[in-house]
Amino acid sequence: MACENTLLTLKLIVIFSKQTLVHGKDSLTLLMLNKSSDFFHPRA
């Protein structure tokens, strides 16, 4: 029983970390875009 719970938890962690990686990449890309747009168009 405890073994099954551990496997379930591991599966959830893997799924969650995969989603976080995807979102992390997206937000990193957005951050880079914002930084580069600030660089090319400095705010007064």
CSV table of C-alpha atoms in Angstrom, one decimal:
chain,number,residue,atom,x,y,z
A,1,MET,CA,0.0,0.0,0.0
A,2,ALA,CA,2.7,2.5,1.0
A,3,CYS,CA,4.7,1.4,-2.1
A,4,GLU,CA,1.7,2.3,-4.4
A,5,ASN,CA,1.4,5.7,-2.7
A,6,THR,CA,5.1,6.4,-3.2
A,7,LEU,CA,4.8,5.5,-6.9
A,8,LEU,CA,1.7,7.8,-7.3
A,9,THR,CA,3.6,10.6,-5.6
A,10,LEU,CA,6.6,10.1,-7.9
A,11,LYS,CA,4.3,10.2,-11.0
A,12,LEU,CA,2.7,13.4,-9.8
A,13,ILE,CA,6.1,15.0,-9.1
A,14,VAL,CA,7.3,14.0,-12.6
A,15,ILE,CA,4.2,15.4,-14.3
A,16,PHE,CA,4.4,18.6,-12.2
A,17,SER,CA,8.1,19.1,-12.9
A,18,LYS,CA,7.5,18.6,-16.7
A,19,GLN,CA,4.8,21.2,-16.7
A,20,THR,CA,7.0,23.5,-14.6
A,21,LEU,CA,9.8,23.1,-17.1
A,22,VAL,CA,7.5,23.9,-20.0
A,23,HIS,CA,6.1,27.0,-18.3
A,24,GLY,CA,9.6,28.0,-17.1
A,25,LYS,CA,10.8,28.0,-20.7
A,26,ASP,CA,7.9,30.1,-21.8
A,27,SER,CA,8.3,32.6,-19.0
A,28,LEU,CA,12.1,32.7,-19.7
A,29,THR,CA,11.4,33.4,-23.4
A,30,LEU,CA,8.9,36.1,-22.4
A,31,LEU,CA,11.5,37.6,-20.0
A,32,MET,CA,14.1,37.6,-22.8
A,33,LEU,CA,11.7,39.3,-25.2
A,34,ASN,CA,10.9,41.9,-22.6
A,35,LYS,CA,14.6,42.5,-21.9
A,36,SER,CA,15.5,42.8,-25.6
A,37,SER,CA,12.5,45.1,-26.3
A,38,ASP,CA,13.7,47.3,-23.4
A,39,PHE,CA,17.2,47.2,-24.9
A,40,PHE,CA,16.0,48.3,-28.3
A,41,HIS,CA,13.4,50.7,-27.1
A,42,PRO,CA,14.7,52.2,-23.8
A,43,ARG,CA,12.0,53.7,-21.7
A,44,ALA,CA,12.4,57.4,-21.1
